Amino acid sequence: MLRIGLTGGIGAGKSTVARRFADHGAVIVDADRLAREVVAPGTAGLAEIVDAFGSRMLTDDGELDRPAMGELVFADPAARARLNEIVHPKVGARTAEVLAEAPADAVVVHDVPLLVENGLAPGYHLVVVVDADEAIRVERVRRTRGMTEEAVRARIASQASRADRRAVADVWLDNDGAQAELITLVDALCRDRVRPFEENLRLGRPAQSVDGTVREHDPEWPAQAGRLIRRLRHELGERAAAIEHVGATAEPGRPAPDLLELELAVPSVETADSLTPLLAQAGFPPLADAAARHQRADAGRQGARVFRSADPGRPADLYVTVADRP
Ligand SMILES: CC(C)(COP(=O)(O)OP(=O)(O)OC[C@H]1O[C@@H](n2cnc3c(N)ncnc32)[C@H](O)[C@@H]1O)[C@@H](O)C(=O)NCCC(=O)NCCS
Ligand SMILES: Nc1ncnc2c1ncn2[C@@H]1O[C@H](COP(=O)(O)OP(=O)(O)OP(=O)(O)O)[C@@H](O)[C@H]1O
């Protein structure tokens, strides 16, 4: 299962992107929808909200009074934190249940407005951020949801900044233009990256190798490597604590082929063996023997095991070296 995290600020275009992914056959998990389900009438979630905020947060029909709740929590960070404490763990548990039901060959797109705020990025194979200028987002939400400008701005102020979203984005979709342009971007993303990534992941097959063309140093390389490292640490836990960005792309200003290199030293062959299936799940299947021999020789890392990213959009190799090996 390929897990994609989709996020963006209010009105950025997440639902539009998610719907297009669904047209391509993806399974969509909508966090806003689950957040409504876990506070529906009769749930423990709604009872906890009444305990915390009083029955003034209920409508005459006994439902959550969403406008009243929104007015309170987007003006008061402590109240918002209290609401989030009630709702987010329940949404997390429901998400896990829904994911467990998805077929093994699924592409799951998790539409989650607060992905950055809740530190969820490392749990996905790919993070897609959709963004638009703030004034455009305010206008769209005003027009389509009937919210006041002030109310939209209060939500924006309680969400992550663009810079925070940039830091986790493997894919950045710009939605300042027409909706048709956004849809074209999603189509290309599915065709060129998501489909082959899912297939590679399922088959335990690395992405195609890059040609060795040396290019200008890309100042984004360290940040890209950092995202891969956080993802691997998330999957492997303590065993991947020592993982590092190495090689030419890690040297500031140095031109290099567009292949990120990571290295993980482990204490024993047994540890290396135990990591192989986890690395494959995290999107780093082992490279076949002949290719691995070449790559080890190129990188001067004799004795290392070589794993290569299954993502055709971000070539990366991981060398696992065993410290006690002669
Ligand atoms: C405060 C509530 C009752 C307002 O309901 P309302 O129908 O007006 O908005 P809705 O739930 O459709 O959310 C619309 C958008 O508001 C933003 N938003 C919602 N909750 C939050 C939050 N806690 N922090 C920041 N932004 C938020 C998101 O961009 C979301 O897409 C509701 O948003 C809520 O229960 N929020 C807490 C749960 C939550 O965090 N949901 C968002 C993702 S899990
Ligand atoms: N490029 C665009 N041009 C015009 N309208 C757009 C564009 N993209 C999205 N919209 C409209 O703006 C509104 C917000 O878009 P969408 O629902 O996709 O965003 P969202 O990020 O899911 O929003 P929310 O955070 O409110 O759930 C929708 O009514 C959508 O139809």
mmCIF file of C-alpha atoms and ligand atoms in Angstrom:
data_model
loop_
_atom_site.group_PDB
_atom_site.id
_atom_site.type_symbol
_atom_site.label_atom_id
_atom_site.label_comp_id
_atom_site.label_asym_id
_atom_site.label_seq_id
_atom_site.Cartn_x
_atom_site.Cartn_y
_atom_site.Cartn_z
ATOM 1 C CA MET A 1 0.000 0.000 0.000
ATOM 2 C CA LEU A 2 1.365 3.378 -0.998
ATOM 3 C CA ARG A 3 0.466 5.985 1.602
ATOM 4 C CA ILE A 4 0.196 9.571 0.390
ATOM 5 C CA GLY A 5 -0.357 12.436 2.823
ATOM 6 C CA LEU A 6 -2.232 15.331 1.241
ATOM 7 C CA THR A 7 -2.391 18.660 3.004
ATOM 8 C CA GLY A 8 -2.729 22.406 2.556
ATOM 9 C CA GLY A 9 -4.321 25.350 4.318
ATOM 10 C CA ILE A 10 -8.052 25.996 4.360
ATOM 11 C CA GLY A 11 -9.391 26.523 0.826
ATOM 12 C CA ALA A 12 -6.114 25.541 -0.865
ATOM 13 C CA GLY A 13 -7.671 22.784 -2.973
ATOM 14 C CA LYS A 14 -7.199 19.536 -1.016
ATOM 15 C CA SER A 15 -10.656 18.175 -1.808
ATOM 16 C CA THR A 16 -10.198 18.993 -5.487
ATOM 17 C CA VAL A 17 -6.896 17.099 -5.553
ATOM 18 C CA ALA A 18 -8.341 14.192 -3.542
ATOM 19 C CA ARG A 19 -11.305 13.855 -5.916
ATOM 20 C CA ARG A 20 -8.961 13.675 -8.887
ATOM 21 C CA PHE A 21 -6.855 11.015 -7.152
ATOM 22 C CA ALA A 22 -10.094 9.101 -6.574
ATOM 23 C CA ASP A 23 -10.852 9.321 -10.337
ATOM 24 C CA HIS A 24 -7.508 7.571 -10.819
ATOM 25 C CA GLY A 25 -8.580 4.800 -8.436
ATOM 26 C CA ALA A 26 -7.023 5.950 -5.166
ATOM 27 C CA VAL A 27 -8.689 5.230 -1.825
ATOM 28 C CA ILE A 28 -9.389 8.555 -0.091
ATOM 29 C CA VAL A 29 -9.366 8.928 3.676
ATOM 30 C CA ASP A 30 -10.843 12.314 4.579
ATOM 31 C CA ALA A 31 -9.777 13.531 8.049
ATOM 32 C CA ASP A 32 -12.434 16.273 8.148
ATOM 33 C CA ARG A 33 -15.105 13.648 7.531
ATOM 34 C CA LEU A 34 -13.765 11.323 10.225
ATOM 35 C CA ALA A 35 -13.574 14.332 12.573
ATOM 36 C CA ARG A 36 -17.314 14.782 12.051
ATOM 37 C CA GLU A 37 -18.087 11.088 12.556
ATOM 38 C CA VAL A 38 -16.302 10.855 15.901
ATOM 39 C CA VAL A 39 -18.458 13.660 17.352
ATOM 40 C CA ALA A 40 -21.783 12.570 15.860
ATOM 41 C CA PRO A 41 -24.778 12.349 18.262
ATOM 42 C CA GLY A 42 -24.440 9.413 20.651
ATOM 43 C CA THR A 43 -20.629 9.184 20.449
ATOM 44 C CA ALA A 44 -18.172 9.329 23.334
ATOM 45 C CA GLY A 45 -16.538 12.222 21.459
ATOM 46 C CA LEU A 46 -19.623 14.407 21.684
ATOM 47 C CA ALA A 47 -20.089 13.527 25.365
ATOM 48 C CA GLU A 48 -16.497 14.616 26.068
ATOM 49 C CA ILE A 49 -17.069 17.896 24.246
ATOM 50 C CA VAL A 50 -20.151 18.581 26.388
ATOM 51 C CA ASP A 51 -18.122 17.770 29.523
ATOM 52 C CA ALA A 52 -15.386 20.159 28.452
ATOM 53 C CA PHE A 53 -17.404 23.033 26.981
ATOM 54 C CA GLY A 54 -20.950 22.625 28.282
ATOM 55 C CA SER A 55 -24.229 21.856 26.545
ATOM 56 C CA ARG A 56 -24.223 25.341 24.984
ATOM 57 C CA MET A 57 -22.128 23.627 22.274
ATOM 58 C CA LEU A 58 -25.160 21.528 21.243
ATOM 59 C CA THR A 59 -27.899 22.503 18.812
ATOM 60 C CA ASP A 60 -31.563 21.931 19.697
ATOM 61 C CA ASP A 61 -31.294 18.620 17.806
ATOM 62 C CA GLY A 62 -28.475 17.452 20.089
ATOM 63 C CA GLU A 63 -25.767 17.788 17.444
ATOM 64 C CA LEU A 64 -22.477 19.614 17.785
ATOM 65 C CA ASP A 65 -23.109 23.301 17.091
ATOM 66 C CA ARG A 66 -20.260 23.677 14.618
ATOM 67 C CA PRO A 67 -20.518 27.432 14.045
ATOM 68 C CA ALA A 68 -20.506 28.068 17.822
ATOM 69 C CA MET A 69 -17.620 25.658 18.361
ATOM 70 C CA GLY A 70 -15.680 27.217 15.491
ATOM 71 C CA GLU A 71 -16.217 30.726 16.809
ATOM 72 C CA LEU A 72 -14.859 29.693 20.187
ATOM 73 C CA VAL A 73 -11.859 27.599 19.184
ATOM 74 C CA PHE A 74 -10.486 29.784 16.396
ATOM 75 C CA ALA A 75 -10.405 32.750 18.798
ATOM 76 C CA ASP A 76 -8.966 30.868 21.775
ATOM 77 C CA PRO A 77 -5.870 28.643 21.438
ATOM 78 C CA ALA A 78 -6.457 26.918 24.802
ATOM 79 C CA ALA A 79 -10.002 25.942 23.823
ATOM 80 C CA ARG A 80 -8.725 24.739 20.461
ATOM 81 C CA ALA A 81 -6.050 22.627 22.122
ATOM 82 C CA ARG A 82 -8.715 21.112 24.404
ATOM 83 C CA LEU A 83 -10.965 20.279 21.426
ATOM 84 C CA ASN A 84 -8.035 18.831 19.486
ATOM 85 C CA GLU A 85 -7.124 16.643 22.483
ATOM 86 C CA ILE A 86 -10.603 15.161 22.370
ATOM 87 C CA VAL A 87 -11.005 14.794 18.624
ATOM 88 C CA HIS A 88 -7.544 14.008 17.210
ATOM 89 C CA PRO A 89 -6.847 10.697 19.001
ATOM 90 C CA LYS A 90 -10.276 9.421 17.925
ATOM 91 C CA VAL A 91 -9.628 10.493 14.339
ATOM 92 C CA GLY A 92 -6.237 8.752 14.520
ATOM 93 C CA ALA A 93 -7.818 5.504 15.708
ATOM 94 C CA ARG A 94 -10.517 5.611 13.008
ATOM 95 C CA THR A 95 -7.861 6.351 10.378
ATOM 96 C CA ALA A 96 -5.905 3.263 11.414
ATOM 97 C CA GLU A 97 -9.075 1.144 11.090
ATOM 98 C CA VAL A 98 -9.870 2.495 7.625
ATOM 99 C CA LEU A 99 -6.266 1.972 6.467
ATOM 100 C CA ALA A 100 -6.308 -1.617 7.716
ATOM 101 C CA GLU A 101 -9.261 -2.316 5.403
ATOM 102 C CA ALA A 102 -7.612 -0.931 2.247
ATOM 103 C CA PRO A 103 -6.354 -3.523 -0.268
ATOM 104 C CA ALA A 104 -2.615 -4.279 -0.429
ATOM 105 C CA ASP A 105 -2.239 -2.743 -3.884
ATOM 106 C CA ALA A 106 -4.081 0.463 -3.001
ATOM 107 C CA VAL A 107 -2.838 3.987 -3.298
ATOM 108 C CA VAL A 108 -4.265 5.610 -0.184
ATOM 109 C CA VAL A 109 -4.554 9.379 -0.177
ATOM 110 C CA HIS A 110 -4.978 10.741 3.331
ATOM 111 C CA ASP A 111 -6.527 14.215 3.074
ATOM 112 C CA VAL A 112 -5.501 15.780 6.363
ATOM 113 C CA PRO A 113 -5.626 19.539 6.934
ATOM 114 C CA LEU A 114 -3.452 19.378 10.072
ATOM 115 C CA LEU A 115 -0.744 17.021 8.794
ATOM 116 C CA VAL A 116 2.064 19.466 9.547
ATOM 117 C CA GLU A 117 0.590 20.709 12.835
ATOM 118 C CA ASN A 118 0.329 17.139 14.099
ATOM 119 C CA GLY A 119 3.788 16.036 12.891
ATOM 120 C CA LEU A 120 2.405 13.275 10.650
ATOM 121 C CA ALA A 121 4.630 13.773 7.579
ATOM 122 C CA PRO A 122 7.178 10.978 8.241
ATOM 123 C CA GLY A 123 4.406 8.356 8.217
ATOM 124 C CA TYR A 124 3.773 8.669 4.466
ATOM 125 C CA HIS A 125 5.679 7.464 1.423
ATOM 126 C CA LEU A 126 4.938 10.797 -0.215
ATOM 127 C CA VAL A 127 3.646 14.118 1.081
ATOM 128 C CA VAL A 128 1.715 16.279 -1.376
ATOM 129 C CA VAL A 129 1.011 19.886 -0.453
ATOM 130 C CA VAL A 130 -1.484 21.989 -2.359
ATOM 131 C CA ASP A 131 -1.170 25.707 -1.897
ATOM 132 C CA ALA A 132 -2.593 28.980 -3.138
ATOM 133 C CA ASP A 133 -2.075 32.591 -2.263
ATOM 134 C CA GLU A 134 -3.809 33.554 0.993
ATOM 135 C CA ALA A 135 -6.054 36.196 -0.603
ATOM 136 C CA ILE A 136 -7.214 33.672 -3.210
ATOM 137 C CA ARG A 137 -7.965 31.074 -0.526
ATOM 138 C CA VAL A 138 -9.938 33.577 1.539
ATOM 139 C CA GLU A 139 -11.988 34.529 -1.514
ATOM 140 C CA ARG A 140 -12.695 30.886 -2.454
ATOM 141 C CA VAL A 141 -13.831 29.913 1.023
ATOM 142 C CA ARG A 142 -15.940 33.055 1.352
ATOM 143 C CA ARG A 143 -17.613 32.313 -1.948
ATOM 144 C CA THR A 144 -18.159 28.575 -1.535
ATOM 145 C CA ARG A 145 -18.729 28.118 2.213
ATOM 146 C CA GLY A 146 -20.233 31.477 3.045
ATOM 147 C CA MET A 147 -17.694 32.176 5.802
ATOM 148 C CA THR A 148 -16.677 35.758 6.597
ATOM 149 C CA GLU A 149 -13.198 36.927 5.700
ATOM 150 C CA GLU A 150 -12.471 37.327 9.408
ATOM 151 C CA ALA A 151 -13.452 33.734 10.154
ATOM 152 C CA VAL A 152 -11.289 32.347 7.344
ATOM 153 C CA ARG A 153 -8.320 34.429 8.484
ATOM 154 C CA ALA A 154 -8.772 33.185 12.058
ATOM 155 C CA ARG A 155 -8.445 29.592 10.781
ATOM 156 C CA ILE A 156 -5.425 30.448 8.669
ATOM 157 C CA ALA A 157 -3.801 32.027 11.735
ATOM 158 C CA SER A 158 -4.337 28.797 13.683
ATOM 159 C CA GLN A 159 -2.719 26.625 11.001
ATOM 160 C CA ALA A 160 0.858 25.923 9.898
ATOM 161 C CA SER A 161 2.744 28.494 7.831
ATOM 162 C CA ARG A 162 3.620 28.053 4.185
ATOM 163 C CA ALA A 163 7.292 27.605 5.183
ATOM 164 C CA ASP A 164 6.352 24.748 7.546
ATOM 165 C CA ARG A 165 4.416 23.051 4.767
ATOM 166 C CA ARG A 166 7.287 23.556 2.311
ATOM 167 C CA ALA A 167 9.597 21.737 4.702
ATOM 168 C CA VAL A 168 7.572 18.502 4.490
ATOM 169 C CA ALA A 169 6.463 18.660 0.835
ATOM 170 C CA ASP A 170 7.799 16.045 -1.559
ATOM 171 C CA VAL A 171 5.383 17.444 -4.132
ATOM 172 C CA TRP A 172 4.169 21.050 -4.203
ATOM 173 C CA LEU A 173 1.012 21.755 -6.232
ATOM 174 C CA ASP A 174 0.338 25.378 -7.003
ATOM 175 C CA ASN A 175 -3.377 26.207 -7.167
ATOM 176 C CA ASP A 176 -3.288 29.948 -7.854
ATOM 177 C CA GLY A 177 -4.630 29.382 -11.372
ATOM 178 C CA ALA A 178 -7.660 27.630 -12.827
ATOM 179 C CA GLN A 179 -8.956 24.368 -11.360
ATOM 180 C CA ALA A 180 -8.305 22.622 -14.700
ATOM 181 C CA GLU A 181 -4.593 23.393 -14.309
ATOM 182 C CA LEU A 182 -4.546 21.781 -10.876
ATOM 183 C CA ILE A 183 -6.247 18.698 -12.276
ATOM 184 C CA THR A 184 -3.653 18.457 -15.048
ATOM 185 C CA LEU A 185 -0.907 18.564 -12.403
ATOM 186 C CA VAL A 186 -2.558 15.717 -10.494
ATOM 187 C CA ASP A 187 -2.926 13.642 -13.666
ATOM 188 C CA ALA A 188 0.782 14.001 -14.428
ATOM 189 C CA LEU A 189 1.706 13.206 -10.822
ATOM 190 C CA CYS A 190 -0.361 10.010 -10.904
ATOM 191 C CA ARG A 191 0.990 8.870 -14.233
ATOM 192 C CA ASP A 192 4.675 9.734 -13.800
ATOM 193 C CA ARG A 193 5.241 9.147 -10.120
ATOM 194 C CA VAL A 194 2.444 7.657 -8.028
ATOM 195 C CA ARG A 195 1.528 4.702 -10.263
ATOM 196 C CA PRO A 196 5.102 3.504 -10.861
ATOM 197 C CA PHE A 197 5.970 4.152 -7.193
ATOM 198 C CA GLU A 198 3.052 1.976 -6.039
ATOM 199 C CA GLU A 199 3.971 -0.791 -8.451
ATOM 200 C CA ASN A 200 7.645 -0.703 -7.429
ATOM 201 C CA LEU A 201 6.703 -0.737 -3.765
ATOM 202 C CA ARG A 202 4.357 -3.699 -4.204
ATOM 203 C CA LEU A 203 6.887 -5.703 -6.236
ATOM 204 C CA GLY A 204 9.844 -4.798 -3.995
ATOM 205 C CA ARG A 205 11.504 -3.239 -7.013
ATOM 206 C CA PRO A 206 13.762 -0.172 -6.941
ATOM 207 C CA ALA A 207 13.103 2.726 -9.318
ATOM 208 C CA GLN A 208 15.206 3.037 -12.471
ATOM 209 C CA SER A 209 18.732 4.212 -11.805
ATOM 210 C CA VAL A 210 19.655 7.768 -12.782
ATOM 211 C CA ASP A 211 22.087 8.542 -15.574
ATOM 212 C CA GLY A 212 25.379 9.726 -14.140
ATOM 213 C CA THR A 213 25.159 13.271 -15.528
ATOM 214 C CA VAL A 214 26.736 15.696 -13.106
ATOM 215 C CA ARG A 215 24.616 18.774 -12.463
ATOM 216 C CA GLU A 216 24.817 21.975 -10.483
ATOM 217 C CA HIS A 217 24.523 21.523 -6.738
ATOM 218 C CA ASP A 218 20.843 21.734 -5.776
ATOM 219 C CA PRO A 219 20.390 23.583 -2.463
ATOM 220 C CA GLU A 220 17.246 21.473 -1.897
ATOM 221 C CA TRP A 221 19.231 18.215 -1.672
ATOM 222 C CA PRO A 222 19.886 18.319 2.078
ATOM 223 C CA ALA A 223 16.210 19.034 2.819
ATOM 224 C CA GLN A 224 15.130 16.205 0.520
ATOM 225 C CA ALA A 225 17.562 13.826 2.213
ATOM 226 C CA GLY A 226 16.283 15.013 5.599
ATOM 227 C CA ARG A 227 12.736 14.034 4.665
ATOM 228 C CA LEU A 228 13.853 10.559 3.594
ATOM 229 C CA ILE A 229 15.813 10.142 6.821
ATOM 230 C CA ARG A 230 12.824 11.139 8.981
ATOM 231 C CA ARG A 231 10.649 8.694 7.051
ATOM 232 C CA LEU A 232 13.123 5.835 7.517
ATOM 233 C CA ARG A 233 13.513 6.629 11.217
ATOM 234 C CA HIS A 234 9.745 6.594 11.548
ATOM 235 C CA GLU A 235 9.580 3.115 9.993
ATOM 236 C CA LEU A 236 12.698 1.619 11.595
ATOM 237 C CA GLY A 237 12.710 3.393 14.967
ATOM 238 C CA GLU A 238 15.855 3.302 17.110
ATOM 239 C CA ARG A 239 17.666 1.052 14.662
ATOM 240 C CA ALA A 240 17.806 3.900 12.152
ATOM 241 C CA ALA A 241 18.907 6.551 14.629
ATOM 242 C CA ALA A 242 22.361 6.803 13.034
ATOM 243 C CA ILE A 243 21.233 7.267 9.445
ATOM 244 C CA GLU A 244 23.041 10.070 7.603
ATOM 245 C CA HIS A 245 23.110 11.978 4.334
ATOM 246 C CA VAL A 246 26.495 11.209 2.712
ATOM 247 C CA GLY A 247 28.261 11.498 -0.632
ATOM 248 C CA ALA A 248 28.520 14.332 -3.139
ATOM 249 C CA THR A 249 24.965 15.696 -2.704
ATOM 250 C CA ALA A 250 25.705 16.270 0.990
ATOM 251 C CA GLU A 251 28.608 18.612 0.259
ATOM 252 C CA PRO A 252 27.536 22.263 0.018
ATOM 253 C CA GLY A 253 28.032 23.739 -3.445
ATOM 254 C CA ARG A 254 29.406 20.558 -4.988
ATOM 255 C CA PRO A 255 28.013 19.519 -8.401
ATOM 256 C CA ALA A 256 26.882 15.861 -8.478
ATOM 257 C CA PRO A 257 24.572 13.407 -10.216
ATOM 258 C CA ASP A 258 21.003 13.795 -8.945
ATOM 259 C CA LEU A 259 21.171 10.745 -6.664
ATOM 260 C CA LEU A 260 20.863 11.232 -2.912
ATOM 261 C CA GLU A 261 23.018 8.881 -0.864
ATOM 262 C CA LEU A 262 22.214 7.847 2.695
ATOM 263 C CA GLU A 263 24.190 5.609 5.008
ATOM 264 C CA LEU A 264 23.241 3.560 8.010
ATOM 265 C CA ALA A 265 25.818 1.737 10.099
ATOM 266 C CA VAL A 266 24.367 -1.199 12.049
ATOM 267 C CA PRO A 267 26.103 -3.303 14.714
ATOM 268 C CA SER A 268 25.616 -6.760 13.170
ATOM 269 C CA VAL A 269 24.643 -8.792 10.132
ATOM 270 C CA GLU A 270 21.539 -9.913 12.056
ATOM 271 C CA THR A 271 20.397 -6.307 12.443
ATOM 272 C CA ALA A 272 20.995 -5.676 8.743
ATOM 273 C CA ASP A 273 18.930 -8.775 7.891
ATOM 274 C CA SER A 274 16.083 -7.739 10.161
ATOM 275 C CA LEU A 275 15.922 -4.322 8.505
ATOM 276 C CA THR A 276 15.493 -5.549 4.929
ATOM 277 C CA PRO A 277 11.680 -6.082 4.977
ATOM 278 C CA LEU A 278 11.129 -2.844 6.904
ATOM 279 C CA LEU A 279 13.216 -0.903 4.422
ATOM 280 C CA ALA A 280 11.207 -2.379 1.557
ATOM 281 C CA GLN A 281 7.956 -1.290 3.237
ATOM 282 C CA ALA A 282 9.389 2.167 3.774
ATOM 283 C CA GLY A 283 10.085 2.372 0.025
ATOM 284 C CA PHE A 284 13.723 1.203 -0.093
ATOM 285 C CA PRO A 285 13.900 -2.323 -1.570
ATOM 286 C CA PRO A 286 17.302 -3.989 -1.985
ATOM 287 C CA LEU A 287 19.126 -3.430 -5.255
ATOM 288 C CA ALA A 288 19.735 -6.604 -7.299
ATOM 289 C CA ASP A 289 23.243 -8.061 -6.913
ATOM 290 C CA ALA A 290 24.896 -6.894 -10.126
ATOM 291 C CA ALA A 291 23.529 -3.360 -9.848
ATOM 292 C CA ALA A 292 24.459 -3.256 -6.169
ATOM 293 C CA ARG A 293 28.046 -4.275 -6.994
ATOM 294 C CA HIS A 294 28.367 -1.399 -9.440
ATOM 295 C CA GLN A 295 26.823 1.106 -7.104
ATOM 296 C CA ARG A 296 29.033 0.034 -4.181
ATOM 297 C CA ALA A 297 32.106 0.385 -6.376
ATOM 298 C CA ASP A 298 30.985 3.816 -7.678
ATOM 299 C CA ALA A 299 30.389 5.069 -4.168
ATOM 300 C CA GLY A 300 33.504 3.475 -2.668
ATOM 301 C CA ARG A 301 31.402 1.602 -0.120
ATOM 302 C CA GLN A 302 32.642 -1.983 -0.369
ATOM 303 C CA GLY A 303 30.847 -4.410 1.880
ATOM 304 C CA ALA A 304 27.707 -2.262 2.167
ATOM 305 C CA ARG A 305 24.264 -3.548 1.285
ATOM 306 C CA VAL A 306 22.583 -1.232 -1.186
ATOM 307 C CA PHE A 307 18.898 -0.291 -1.064
ATOM 308 C CA ARG A 308 17.349 1.988 -3.659
ATOM 309 C CA SER A 309 14.239 4.113 -3.391
ATOM 310 C CA ALA A 310 11.171 2.826 -5.216
ATOM 311 C CA ASP A 311 10.080 6.426 -5.880
ATOM 312 C CA PRO A 312 10.858 7.383 -9.476
ATOM 313 C CA GLY A 313 10.515 11.048 -8.536
ATOM 314 C CA ARG A 314 13.395 11.224 -6.059
ATOM 315 C CA PRO A 315 16.343 8.929 -6.793
ATOM 316 C CA ALA A 316 18.062 7.860 -3.592
ATOM 317 C CA ASP A 317 20.326 5.030 -2.427
ATOM 318 C CA LEU A 318 20.810 3.777 1.084
ATOM 319 C CA TYR A 319 23.998 1.924 2.092
ATOM 320 C CA VAL A 320 23.702 -0.305 5.119
ATOM 321 C CA THR A 321 27.126 -1.092 6.534
ATOM 322 C CA VAL A 322 27.880 -3.599 9.263
ATOM 323 C CA ALA A 323 30.307 -2.226 11.813
ATOM 324 C CA ASP A 324 31.787 -5.566 12.999
ATOM 325 C CA ARG A 325 32.311 -6.971 9.513
ATOM 326 C CA PRO A 326 35.946 -7.595 8.489
HETATM 327 C C1 LIG B 1 -14.270 23.598 15.129
HETATM 328 C C2 LIG B 1 -15.201 22.796 14.234
HETATM 329 C C3 LIG B 1 -16.396 22.260 15.037
HETATM 330 C C4 LIG B 1 -15.722 23.758 13.134
HETATM 331 O O1 LIG B 1 -16.508 23.025 12.210
HETATM 332 P P1 LIG B 1 -16.748 23.528 10.692
HETATM 333 O O2 LIG B 1 -17.869 22.707 10.148
HETATM 334 O O3 LIG B 1 -16.911 25.029 10.690
HETATM 335 O O4 LIG B 1 -15.381 23.239 9.909
HETATM 336 P P2 LIG B 1 -14.799 21.821 9.326
HETATM 337 O O5 LIG B 1 -14.740 20.804 10.395
HETATM 338 O O6 LIG B 1 -15.520 21.495 8.080
HETATM 339 O O7 LIG B 1 -13.282 22.238 9.006
HETATM 340 C C5 LIG B 1 -12.991 23.074 7.918
HETATM 341 C C6 LIG B 1 -11.555 23.466 7.917
HETATM 342 O O8 LIG B 1 -11.233 24.217 9.093
HETATM 343 C C7 LIG B 1 -9.869 23.968 9.453
HETATM 344 N N1 LIG B 1 -9.814 23.394 10.824
HETATM 345 C C8 LIG B 1 -10.706 22.576 11.432
HETATM 346 N N2 LIG B 1 -10.303 22.244 12.674
HETATM 347 C C9 LIG B 1 -9.132 22.870 12.855
HETATM 348 C C10 LIG B 1 -8.219 22.946 13.944
HETATM 349 N N3 LIG B 1 -8.458 22.284 15.077
HETATM 350 N N4 LIG B 1 -7.094 23.698 13.790
HETATM 351 C C11 LIG B 1 -6.849 24.363 12.647
HETATM 352 N N5 LIG B 1 -7.673 24.346 11.584
HETATM 353 C C12 LIG B 1 -8.794 23.612 11.679
HETATM 354 C C13 LIG B 1 -9.356 22.971 8.416
HETATM 355 O O9 LIG B 1 -8.763 23.662 7.361
HETATM 356 C C14 LIG B 1 -10.612 22.285 7.946
HETATM 357 O O10 LIG B 1 -10.467 21.722 6.667
HETATM 358 C C15 LIG B 1 -14.457 21.592 13.572
HETATM 359 O O11 LIG B 1 -13.557 22.068 12.603
HETATM 360 C C16 LIG B 1 -13.698 20.707 14.530
HETATM 361 O O12 LIG B 1 -14.295 19.897 15.230
HETATM 362 N N6 LIG B 1 -12.353 20.850 14.582
HETATM 363 C C17 LIG B 1 -11.524 20.057 15.441
HETATM 364 C C18 LIG B 1 -11.107 18.779 14.747
HETATM 365 C C19 LIG B 1 -10.093 19.022 13.690
HETATM 366 O O13 LIG B 1 -8.943 19.344 13.990
HETATM 367 N N7 LIG B 1 -10.469 18.868 12.422
HETATM 368 C C20 LIG B 1 -9.594 19.066 11.315
HETATM 369 C C21 LIG B 1 -8.795 17.889 10.869
HETATM 370 S S1 LIG B 1 -8.864 16.429 11.789
HETATM 371 N N1 LIG B 2 -8.174 26.711 -9.004
HETATM 372 C C1 LIG B 2 -9.404 26.990 -8.553
HETATM 373 N N2 LIG B 2 -10.147 27.969 -9.115
HETATM 374 C C2 LIG B 2 -11.360 28.266 -8.642
HETATM 375 N N3 LIG B 2 -11.969 27.625 -7.624
HETATM 376 C C3 LIG B 2 -11.289 26.637 -7.016
HETATM 377 C C4 LIG B 2 -9.969 26.271 -7.458
HETATM 378 N N4 LIG B 2 -9.525 25.252 -6.668
HETATM 379 C C5 LIG B 2 -10.515 24.996 -5.787
HETATM 380 N N5 LIG B 2 -11.570 25.833 -6.000
HETATM 381 C C6 LIG B 2 -12.819 25.890 -5.215
HETATM 382 O O1 LIG B 2 -12.486 26.462 -3.959
HETATM 383 C C7 LIG B 2 -13.113 25.763 -2.894
HETATM 384 C C8 LIG B 2 -12.050 25.168 -1.979
HETATM 385 O O2 LIG B 2 -11.385 24.116 -2.679
HETATM 386 P P1 LIG B 2 -11.264 22.665 -2.031
HETATM 387 O O3 LIG B 2 -12.554 22.281 -1.377
HETATM 388 O O4 LIG B 2 -10.681 21.761 -3.024
HETATM 389 O O5 LIG B 2 -10.175 23.061 -0.940
HETATM 390 P P2 LIG B 2 -9.848 22.373 0.459
HETATM 391 O O6 LIG B 2 -8.387 22.625 0.666
HETATM 392 O O7 LIG B 2 -10.325 20.993 0.489
HETATM 393 O O8 LIG B 2 -10.712 23.311 1.395
HETATM 394 P P3 LIG B 2 -11.113 23.103 2.964
HETATM 395 O O9 LIG B 2 -9.883 23.360 3.720
HETATM 396 O O10 LIG B 2 -12.150 24.158 3.136
HETATM 397 O O11 LIG B 2 -11.640 21.716 3.098
HETATM 398 C C9 LIG B 2 -13.990 24.687 -3.530
HETATM 399 O O12 LIG B 2 -15.298 25.147 -3.612
HETATM 400 C C10 LIG B 2 -13.373 24.504 -4.914
HETATM 401 O O13 LIG B 2 -14.353 24.113 -5.852
#
